[in-house]
PDB file of C-alpha atoms in Angstrom:
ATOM      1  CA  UNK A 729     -79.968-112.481-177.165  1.00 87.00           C
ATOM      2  CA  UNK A 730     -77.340-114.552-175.508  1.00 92.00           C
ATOM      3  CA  UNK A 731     -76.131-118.047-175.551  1.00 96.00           C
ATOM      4  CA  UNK A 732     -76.527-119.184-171.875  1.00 97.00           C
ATOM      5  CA  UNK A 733     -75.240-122.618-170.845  1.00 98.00           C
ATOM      6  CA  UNK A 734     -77.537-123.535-167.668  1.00 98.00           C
ATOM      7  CA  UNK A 735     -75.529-126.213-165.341  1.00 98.00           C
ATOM      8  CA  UNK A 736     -77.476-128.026-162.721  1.00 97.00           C
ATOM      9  CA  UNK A 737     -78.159-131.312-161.291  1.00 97.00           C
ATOM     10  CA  UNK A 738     -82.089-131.204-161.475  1.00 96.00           C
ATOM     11  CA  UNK A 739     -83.668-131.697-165.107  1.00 97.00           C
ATOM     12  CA  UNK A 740     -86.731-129.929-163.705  1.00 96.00           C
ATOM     13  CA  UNK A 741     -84.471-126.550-163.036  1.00 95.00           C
ATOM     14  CA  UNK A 742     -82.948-126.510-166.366  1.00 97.00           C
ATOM     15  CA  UNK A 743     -86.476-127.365-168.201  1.00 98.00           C
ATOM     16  CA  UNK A 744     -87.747-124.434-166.413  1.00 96.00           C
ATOM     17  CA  UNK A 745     -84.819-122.395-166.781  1.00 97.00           C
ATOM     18  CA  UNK A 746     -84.640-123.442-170.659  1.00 98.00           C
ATOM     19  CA  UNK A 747     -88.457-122.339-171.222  1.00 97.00           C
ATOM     20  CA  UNK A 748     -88.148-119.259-169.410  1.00 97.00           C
ATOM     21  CA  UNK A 749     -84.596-118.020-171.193  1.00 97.00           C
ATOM     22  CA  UNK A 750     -85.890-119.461-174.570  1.00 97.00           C
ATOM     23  CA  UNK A 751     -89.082-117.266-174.536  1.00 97.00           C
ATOM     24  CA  UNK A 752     -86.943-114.354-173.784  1.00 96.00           C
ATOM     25  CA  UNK A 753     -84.920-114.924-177.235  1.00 95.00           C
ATOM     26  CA  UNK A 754     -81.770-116.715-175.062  1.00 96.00           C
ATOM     27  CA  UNK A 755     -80.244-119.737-177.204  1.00 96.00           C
ATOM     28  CA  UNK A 756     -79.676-122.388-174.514  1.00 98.00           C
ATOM     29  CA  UNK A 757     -77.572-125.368-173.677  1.00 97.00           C
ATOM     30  CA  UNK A 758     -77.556-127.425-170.565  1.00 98.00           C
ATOM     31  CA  UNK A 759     -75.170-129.779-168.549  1.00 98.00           C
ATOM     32  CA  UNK A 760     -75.968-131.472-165.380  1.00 97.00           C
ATOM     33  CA  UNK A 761     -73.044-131.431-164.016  1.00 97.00           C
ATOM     34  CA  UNK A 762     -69.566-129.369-163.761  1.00 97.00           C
ATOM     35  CA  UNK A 763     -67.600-131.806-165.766  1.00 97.00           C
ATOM     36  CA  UNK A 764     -70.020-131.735-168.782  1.00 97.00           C
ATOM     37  CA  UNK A 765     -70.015-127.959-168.078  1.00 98.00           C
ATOM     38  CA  UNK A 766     -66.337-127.286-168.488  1.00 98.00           C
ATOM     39  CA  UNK A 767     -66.409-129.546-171.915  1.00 97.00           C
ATOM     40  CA  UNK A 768     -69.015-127.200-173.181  1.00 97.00           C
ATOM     41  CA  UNK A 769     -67.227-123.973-172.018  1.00 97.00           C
ATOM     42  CA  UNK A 770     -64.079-125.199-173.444  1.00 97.00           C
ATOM     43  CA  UNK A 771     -65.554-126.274-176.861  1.00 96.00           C
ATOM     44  CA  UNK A 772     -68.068-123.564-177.165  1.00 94.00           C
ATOM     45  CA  UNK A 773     -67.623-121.429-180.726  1.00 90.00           C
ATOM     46  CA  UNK A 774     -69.619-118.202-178.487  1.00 90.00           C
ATOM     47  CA  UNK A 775     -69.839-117.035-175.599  1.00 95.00           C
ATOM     48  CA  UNK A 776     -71.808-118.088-172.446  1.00 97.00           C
ATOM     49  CA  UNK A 777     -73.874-116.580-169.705  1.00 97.00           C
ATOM     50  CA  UNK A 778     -73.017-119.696-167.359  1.00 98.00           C
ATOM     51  CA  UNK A 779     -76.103-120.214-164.940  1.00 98.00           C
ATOM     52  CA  UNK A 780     -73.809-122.805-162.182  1.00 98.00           C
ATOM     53  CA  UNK A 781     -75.839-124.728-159.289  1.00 97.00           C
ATOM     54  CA  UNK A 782     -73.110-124.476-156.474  1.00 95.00           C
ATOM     55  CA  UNK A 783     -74.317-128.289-155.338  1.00 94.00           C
ATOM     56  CA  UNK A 784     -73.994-130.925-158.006  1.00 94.00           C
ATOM     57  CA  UNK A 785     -72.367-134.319-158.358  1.00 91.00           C
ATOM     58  CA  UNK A 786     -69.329-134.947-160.330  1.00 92.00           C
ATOM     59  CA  UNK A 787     -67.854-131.567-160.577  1.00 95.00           C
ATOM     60  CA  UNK A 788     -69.819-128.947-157.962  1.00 96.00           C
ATOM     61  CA  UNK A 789     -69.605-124.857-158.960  1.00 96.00           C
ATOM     62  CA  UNK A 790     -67.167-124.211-156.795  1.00 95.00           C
ATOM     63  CA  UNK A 791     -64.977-126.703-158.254  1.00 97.00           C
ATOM     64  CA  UNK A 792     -66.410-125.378-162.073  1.00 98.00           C
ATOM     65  CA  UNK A 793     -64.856-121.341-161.142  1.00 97.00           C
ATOM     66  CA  UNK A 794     -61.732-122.719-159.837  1.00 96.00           C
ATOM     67  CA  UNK A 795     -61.121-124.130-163.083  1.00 97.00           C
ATOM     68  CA  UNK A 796     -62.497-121.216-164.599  1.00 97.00           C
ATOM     69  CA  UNK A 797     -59.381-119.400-162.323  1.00 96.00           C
ATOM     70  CA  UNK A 798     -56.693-121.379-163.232  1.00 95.00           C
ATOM     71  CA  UNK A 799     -57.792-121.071-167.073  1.00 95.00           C
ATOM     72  CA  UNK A 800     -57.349-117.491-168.542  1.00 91.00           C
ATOM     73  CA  UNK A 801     -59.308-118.554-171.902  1.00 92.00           C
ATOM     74  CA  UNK A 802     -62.580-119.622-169.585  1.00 95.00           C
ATOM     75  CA  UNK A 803     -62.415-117.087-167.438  1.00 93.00           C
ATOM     76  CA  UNK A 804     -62.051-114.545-170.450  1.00 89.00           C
ATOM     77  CA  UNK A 805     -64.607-115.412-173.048  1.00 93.00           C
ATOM     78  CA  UNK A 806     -67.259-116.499-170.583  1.00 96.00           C
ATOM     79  CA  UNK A 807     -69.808-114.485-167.832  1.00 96.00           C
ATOM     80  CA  UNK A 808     -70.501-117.035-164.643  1.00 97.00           C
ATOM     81  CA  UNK A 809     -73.444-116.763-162.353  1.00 97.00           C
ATOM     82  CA  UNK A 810     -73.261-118.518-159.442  1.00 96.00           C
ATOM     83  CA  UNK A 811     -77.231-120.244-158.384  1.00 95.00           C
ATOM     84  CA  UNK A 812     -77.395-121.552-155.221  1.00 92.00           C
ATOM     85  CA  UNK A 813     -80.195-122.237-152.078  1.00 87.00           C
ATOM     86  CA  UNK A 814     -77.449-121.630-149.428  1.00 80.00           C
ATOM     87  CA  UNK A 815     -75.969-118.371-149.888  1.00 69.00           C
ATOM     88  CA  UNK A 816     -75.556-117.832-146.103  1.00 73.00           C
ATOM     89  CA  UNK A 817     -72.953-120.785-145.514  1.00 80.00           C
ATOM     90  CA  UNK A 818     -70.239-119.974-148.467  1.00 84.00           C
ATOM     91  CA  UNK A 819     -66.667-120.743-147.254  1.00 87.00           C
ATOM     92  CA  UNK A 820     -64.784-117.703-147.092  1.00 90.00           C
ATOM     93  CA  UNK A 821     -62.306-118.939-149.944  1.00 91.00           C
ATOM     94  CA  UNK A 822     -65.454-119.329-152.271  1.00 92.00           C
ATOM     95  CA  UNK A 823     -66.353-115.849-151.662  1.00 90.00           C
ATOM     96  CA  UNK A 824     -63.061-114.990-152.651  1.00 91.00           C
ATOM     97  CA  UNK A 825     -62.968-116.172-155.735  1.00 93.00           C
ATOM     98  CA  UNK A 826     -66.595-115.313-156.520  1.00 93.00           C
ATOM     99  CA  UNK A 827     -65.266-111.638-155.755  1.00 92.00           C
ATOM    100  CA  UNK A 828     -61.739-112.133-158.214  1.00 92.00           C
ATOM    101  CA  UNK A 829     -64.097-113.525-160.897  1.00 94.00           C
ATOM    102  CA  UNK A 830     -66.564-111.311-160.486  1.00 93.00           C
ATOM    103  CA  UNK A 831     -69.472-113.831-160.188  1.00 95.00           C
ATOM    104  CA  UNK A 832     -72.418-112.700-158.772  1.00 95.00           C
ATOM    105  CA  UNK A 833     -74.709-114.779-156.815  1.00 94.00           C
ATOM    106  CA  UNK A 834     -77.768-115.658-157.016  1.00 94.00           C
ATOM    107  CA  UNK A 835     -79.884-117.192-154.374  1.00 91.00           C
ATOM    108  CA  UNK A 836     -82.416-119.845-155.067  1.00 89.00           C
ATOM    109  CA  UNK A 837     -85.630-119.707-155.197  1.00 89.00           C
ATOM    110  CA  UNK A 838     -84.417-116.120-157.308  1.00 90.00           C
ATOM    111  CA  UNK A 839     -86.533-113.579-158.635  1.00 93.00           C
ATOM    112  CA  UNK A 840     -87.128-114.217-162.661  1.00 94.00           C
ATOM    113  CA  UNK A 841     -87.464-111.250-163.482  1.00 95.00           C
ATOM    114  CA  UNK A 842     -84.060-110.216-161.802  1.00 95.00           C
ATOM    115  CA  UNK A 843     -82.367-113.052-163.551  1.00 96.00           C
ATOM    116  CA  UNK A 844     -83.432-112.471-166.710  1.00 96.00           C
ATOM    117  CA  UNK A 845     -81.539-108.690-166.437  1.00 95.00           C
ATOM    118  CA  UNK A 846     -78.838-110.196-164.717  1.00 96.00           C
ATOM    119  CA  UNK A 847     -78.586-112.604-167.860  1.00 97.00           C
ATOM    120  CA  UNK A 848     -79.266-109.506-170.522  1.00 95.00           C
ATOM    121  CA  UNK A 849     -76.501-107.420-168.426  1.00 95.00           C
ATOM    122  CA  UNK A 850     -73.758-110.023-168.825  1.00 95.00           C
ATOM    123  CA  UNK A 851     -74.362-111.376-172.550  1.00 92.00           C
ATOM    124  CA  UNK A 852     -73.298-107.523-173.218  1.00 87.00           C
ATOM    125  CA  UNK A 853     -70.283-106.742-170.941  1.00 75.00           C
ATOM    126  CA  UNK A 854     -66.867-108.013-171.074  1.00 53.00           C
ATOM    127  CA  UNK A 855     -65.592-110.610-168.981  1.00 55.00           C
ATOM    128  CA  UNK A 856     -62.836-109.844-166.072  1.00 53.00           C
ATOM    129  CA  UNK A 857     -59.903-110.359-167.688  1.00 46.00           C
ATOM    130  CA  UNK A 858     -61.057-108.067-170.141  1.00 48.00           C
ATOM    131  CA  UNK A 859     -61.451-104.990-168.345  1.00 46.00           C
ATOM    132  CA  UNK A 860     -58.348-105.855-166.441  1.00 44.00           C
ATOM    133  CA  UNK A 861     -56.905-105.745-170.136  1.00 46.00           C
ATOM    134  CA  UNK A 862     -57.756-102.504-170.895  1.00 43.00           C
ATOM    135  CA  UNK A 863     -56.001-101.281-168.398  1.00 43.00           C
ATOM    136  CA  UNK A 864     -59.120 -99.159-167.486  1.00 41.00           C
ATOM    137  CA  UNK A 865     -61.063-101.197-165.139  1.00 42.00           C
ATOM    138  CA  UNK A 866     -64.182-100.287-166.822  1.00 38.00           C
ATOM    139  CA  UNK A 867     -66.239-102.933-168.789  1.00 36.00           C
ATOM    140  CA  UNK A 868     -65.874-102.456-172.443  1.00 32.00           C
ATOM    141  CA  UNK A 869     -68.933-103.646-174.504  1.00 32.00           C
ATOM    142  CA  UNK A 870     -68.974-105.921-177.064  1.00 29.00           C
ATOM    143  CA  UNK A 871     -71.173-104.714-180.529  1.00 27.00           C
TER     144      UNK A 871
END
């Protein structure tokens, strides 16, 4: 089970998204935009699986992860997946940070199944900044 916070624009995505998580056990929270997003993230008591729509108003993902760079305590206690329908066109200095976060992306319309482990796989590894931590480089797990 993981707490997953699912940012995007559409209501209908995040109903979907909420049904389909929920079902699998996931305890979910929503924002539709990046703004609302990082005011979750930053008051959250657990840790999030971030599902982030790259194109939103307000605050897009790529402006969401480069406020998740520039804050050590966001990029630490939280796992970011990156959602979007045009993975072909990313500006090199997203991919860049995508890479030094170690975001994966996901390209809409995604496989559910796939999500769903990609969800599972992050709820129980440590963030970035906590396998550069351990000096290792390895992903410790959290019990």
């Amino acid at each position: 089970m993981a707490h997953v916070l699912v940012v995007d624009d559409d209501p209908d995505v995040r109903a979907v998204l909420r049904s389909i998580l929920e079902d699998h056990g996931h305890v979910i929270s929503e924002a539709g935009d990046g703004l609302r997003a990082l005011e979750q993230l930053r008051s959250s008591r657990w840790p999030f699986v971030v599902l982030l729509d790259l194109k939103m108003p307000v605050l897009d993902g790529a402006a969401v992860l480069g406020a998740v760079a520039g804050d050590r305590s966001l990029a630490y206690r939280h796992r970011y997946v990156l959602l979007t329908a045009s993975a072909q066109t990313l500006p090199l200095a997203l991919g860049t940070l995508l890479a030094c976060l170690e975001v994966p992306l996901v390209q809409k319309p995604f496989d559910i199944e796939a999500l769903l482990d990609l969800v599972a796989l992050l709820a129980h590894e440590a963030p970035p900044a906590a396998r550069a931590a351990n000096g290792t480089g390895k992903t410790a797990v959290f019990p």
